[in-house]
Short mmCIF file of C-alpha atoms in Angstrom, two decimals:
data_model
loop_
_atom_site.label_atom_id
_atom_site.label_comp_id
_atom_site.label_asym_id
_atom_site.label_seq_id
_atom_site.Cartn_x
_atom_site.Cartn_y
_atom_site.Cartn_z
CA MET A 1 -2.01 12.50 -1.21
CA LEU A 2 1.32 12.01 -2.97
CA VAL A 3 3.50 9.20 -1.60
CA TYR A 4 6.67 7.54 -2.84
CA VAL A 5 8.58 4.38 -2.09
CA GLY A 6 12.30 4.99 -2.46
CA MET A 7 14.52 2.26 -3.78
CA ASP A 8 18.23 1.59 -3.56
CA GLY A 9 19.98 3.47 -6.33
CA ASP A 10 17.47 6.34 -6.46
CA LYS A 11 19.03 9.76 -6.76
CA ALA A 12 17.22 11.95 -4.23
CA ASP A 13 17.57 15.16 -6.25
CA GLU A 14 16.25 13.58 -9.46
CA ARG A 15 13.43 11.83 -7.57
CA GLY A 16 12.53 15.20 -6.04
CA ALA A 17 12.11 16.74 -9.49
CA LYS A 18 9.92 13.81 -10.60
CA LEU A 19 7.74 14.10 -7.48
CA LYS A 20 7.41 17.85 -8.03
CA ALA A 21 6.16 17.17 -11.57
CA LEU A 22 3.67 14.58 -10.29
CA LYS A 23 2.49 17.03 -7.63
CA THR A 24 1.69 19.53 -10.40
CA ILE A 25 0.02 17.00 -12.72
CA PHE A 26 -2.23 15.62 -9.97
CA ASN A 27 -2.78 19.04 -8.37
CA GLU A 28 -1.69 17.79 -4.96
CA PRO A 29 -1.50 20.52 -2.32
CA ALA A 30 1.19 18.93 -0.13
CA ASP A 31 4.68 17.68 -0.91
CA ALA A 32 5.30 13.98 -1.38
CA ARG A 33 5.99 11.83 1.64
CA ALA A 34 7.79 8.51 1.90
CA LEU A 35 5.42 5.60 2.54
CA ASN A 36 7.65 4.23 5.29
CA MET A 37 7.53 7.61 7.07
CA LEU A 38 3.73 7.78 7.25
CA SER A 39 2.10 7.20 10.61
CA GLY A 40 -0.35 4.37 11.23
CA THR A 41 -3.27 6.76 10.62
CA ASP A 42 -2.11 8.90 7.68
CA LEU A 43 -4.13 6.90 5.12
CA ALA A 44 -7.13 6.48 7.45
CA THR A 45 -10.51 8.10 6.82
CA THR A 46 -10.04 10.01 10.09
CA ASN A 47 -7.18 11.97 8.48
CA GLN A 48 -9.07 14.81 6.82
CA ASN A 49 -5.86 16.02 5.09
CA ARG A 50 -5.36 12.85 3.02
CA GLY A 51 -7.44 14.05 0.05
CA LYS A 52 -9.61 11.96 -2.26
CA ASN A 53 -6.82 10.44 -4.34
CA LEU A 54 -3.66 8.53 -3.50
CA VAL A 55 -0.76 8.85 -5.94
CA VAL A 56 2.09 6.41 -5.24
CA ASN A 57 5.39 6.60 -7.10
CA SER A 58 8.10 3.95 -7.17
CA HIS A 59 9.83 1.48 -9.44
CA GLY A 60 7.84 -1.45 -10.73
CA ASN A 61 7.25 -4.10 -13.33
CA ASP A 62 4.34 -6.30 -14.34
CA ASN A 63 4.60 -8.37 -11.13
CA THR A 64 5.86 -6.00 -8.42
CA PHE A 65 5.57 -2.45 -7.17
CA ALA A 66 8.54 -1.26 -5.09
CA ASP A 67 9.81 -4.86 -5.09
CA LYS A 68 6.59 -6.01 -3.38
CA SER A 69 3.78 -8.27 -4.49
CA ALA A 70 0.25 -6.87 -4.53
CA LYS A 71 -0.48 -8.66 -1.26
CA GLN A 72 2.62 -7.19 0.44
CA PHE A 73 1.89 -3.69 -0.88
CA TYR A 74 -1.72 -3.88 0.30
CA ALA A 75 -0.48 -4.90 3.77
CA ASP A 76 1.85 -1.85 3.78
CA LEU A 77 -1.10 0.43 2.95
CA VAL A 78 -3.26 -1.11 5.68
CA ALA A 79 -0.42 -0.62 8.18
CA LYS A 80 -0.64 3.12 7.41
CA GLY A 81 -4.40 3.24 8.09
CA PHE A 82 -5.74 2.40 4.63
CA SER A 83 -9.29 1.05 4.62
CA ALA A 84 -12.11 0.41 2.15
CA GLN A 85 -13.22 4.07 2.12
CA SER A 86 -9.85 5.85 2.33
CA PHE A 87 -9.63 7.03 -1.30
CA GLU A 88 -11.73 7.35 -4.44
CA LYS A 89 -8.83 6.79 -6.84
CA ILE A 90 -5.35 5.31 -6.54
CA TYR A 91 -2.71 6.08 -9.14
CA LEU A 92 0.26 3.71 -9.27
CA ILE A 93 3.08 5.53 -11.03
CA ALA A 94 5.66 2.86 -11.80
CA CYS A 95 6.80 1.16 -14.99
CA SER A 96 4.59 -1.57 -16.40
CA VAL A 97 2.49 -2.25 -13.27
CA GLY A 98 -0.61 -1.96 -15.45
CA VAL A 99 0.91 -3.33 -18.64
CA GLN A 100 -1.58 -4.32 -21.29
CA ALA A 101 -1.07 -5.52 -24.85
CA GLN A 102 -3.24 -4.40 -27.76
CA ASP A 103 -4.23 -8.03 -28.37
CA ASN A 104 -5.17 -8.55 -24.68
CA SER A 105 -2.60 -11.35 -24.41
CA ILE A 106 -1.47 -10.11 -20.99
CA VAL A 107 -3.94 -11.45 -18.46
CA ARG A 108 -2.16 -10.56 -15.20
CA ASN A 109 -0.23 -7.58 -13.94
CA PHE A 110 0.46 -6.00 -10.57
CA ALA A 111 -2.47 -3.56 -10.77
CA ARG A 112 -4.95 -6.33 -11.61
CA ASP A 113 -3.66 -8.39 -8.70
CA LEU A 114 -4.09 -5.38 -6.39
CA PHE A 115 -7.58 -4.81 -7.82
CA THR A 116 -8.49 -8.41 -6.94
CA ILE A 117 -7.26 -7.89 -3.37
CA PHE A 118 -9.29 -4.67 -3.18
CA GLN A 119 -12.41 -6.55 -4.27
CA GLN A 120 -11.82 -9.25 -1.67
CA ASN A 121 -11.55 -6.57 1.04
CA GLY A 122 -14.44 -4.34 -0.02
CA VAL A 123 -12.24 -1.51 -1.31
CA THR A 124 -14.05 0.45 -4.02
CA ALA A 125 -11.25 2.84 -4.97
CA LYS A 126 -10.47 2.85 -8.68
CA ILE A 127 -6.92 1.84 -9.57
CA TYR A 128 -5.11 3.53 -12.45
CA ALA A 129 -1.75 2.22 -13.64
CA PRO A 130 0.52 2.80 -16.64
CA ARG A 131 0.11 0.52 -19.63
CA GLY A 132 3.86 0.65 -20.30
CA VAL A 133 7.15 2.15 -19.18
CA VAL A 134 6.96 5.49 -17.34
CA THR A 135 9.58 7.81 -18.80
CA TYR A 136 10.53 11.19 -17.38
CA LYS A 137 12.00 13.66 -19.86
CA VAL A 138 14.44 15.55 -17.67
CA HIS A 139 17.04 18.26 -18.17
CA THR A 140 19.51 19.94 -15.81
CA GLU A 141 19.55 23.66 -15.05
CA ASN A 142 22.08 25.75 -13.21
CA LYS A 143 21.22 28.80 -11.12
CA LEU A 144 23.45 30.62 -8.68
CA GLY A 145 26.06 27.90 -8.98
CA GLN A 146 23.59 25.15 -8.13
CA SER A 147 22.63 22.37 -10.52
CA PHE A 148 19.15 20.85 -10.36
CA TYR A 149 16.81 18.65 -12.39
CA VAL A 150 13.67 19.82 -14.16
CA VAL A 151 11.07 17.43 -15.58
CA ASP A 152 9.83 18.57 -18.99
CA SER A 153 7.24 15.81 -19.43
CA ILE A 154 6.20 12.37 -18.29
CA VAL A 155 5.18 9.78 -20.85
CA VAL A 156 4.14 6.14 -20.85
CA ALA A 157 5.97 4.26 -23.58
CA THR A 158 4.54 1.15 -25.23
CA LYS A 159 5.57 -0.76 -28.35
CA GLU A 160 2.93 1.16 -30.30
CA ARG A 161 3.63 4.73 -29.13
CA GLU A 162 4.32 7.16 -26.30
CA TYR A 163 1.32 8.47 -24.37
CA PRO A 164 1.22 11.59 -22.20
CA LEU A 165 1.05 10.33 -18.61
CA MET A 166 -2.67 10.78 -18.06
CA GLU A 167 -3.51 9.06 -21.40
CA GLY A 168 -1.12 6.22 -20.60
CA LEU A 169 -2.88 5.31 -17.36
CA LEU A 170 -5.50 2.58 -17.55
CA LEU A 171 -8.37 1.88 -15.19
CA GLN A 172 -7.77 -1.61 -13.85
CA THR A 173 -10.49 -4.24 -13.92
CA VAL A 174 -10.53 -8.01 -13.84
#
């Protein structure tokens, strides 16, 4: 299931192109849906259409995802029916929520905090998060007088290098 959390300042047309690219990368059958528009059972195990993986896109940093702490974000998921067995894997697609330094000097990040909350609540889903800044390489095309965005690639940028998205995601552990 592909979900996004919109933020003030997001351009809907550009976000749509980014979500379309994520839909392709993660082979999601349905279009992305806004987290706040999900019903109270959309993430529940009783919803057979939810799929095995949850991909959530938003803005983030090493401490927050969509301007929320791990505890607040977990509460939002639970409010939409999320439980211990809802998903096998969760992909957090937001800048630096899984940041990690080569020398292991970073001991906390949003994804690790969420992982700890998962452990406390019996959730076994694996959490994958970017080790750096998520960057969308985008260009504009014009067809029939309409201008639209196209995502050429998604990379995760660190001080050391740029990784293709799937290589830039790290499995979170404590």
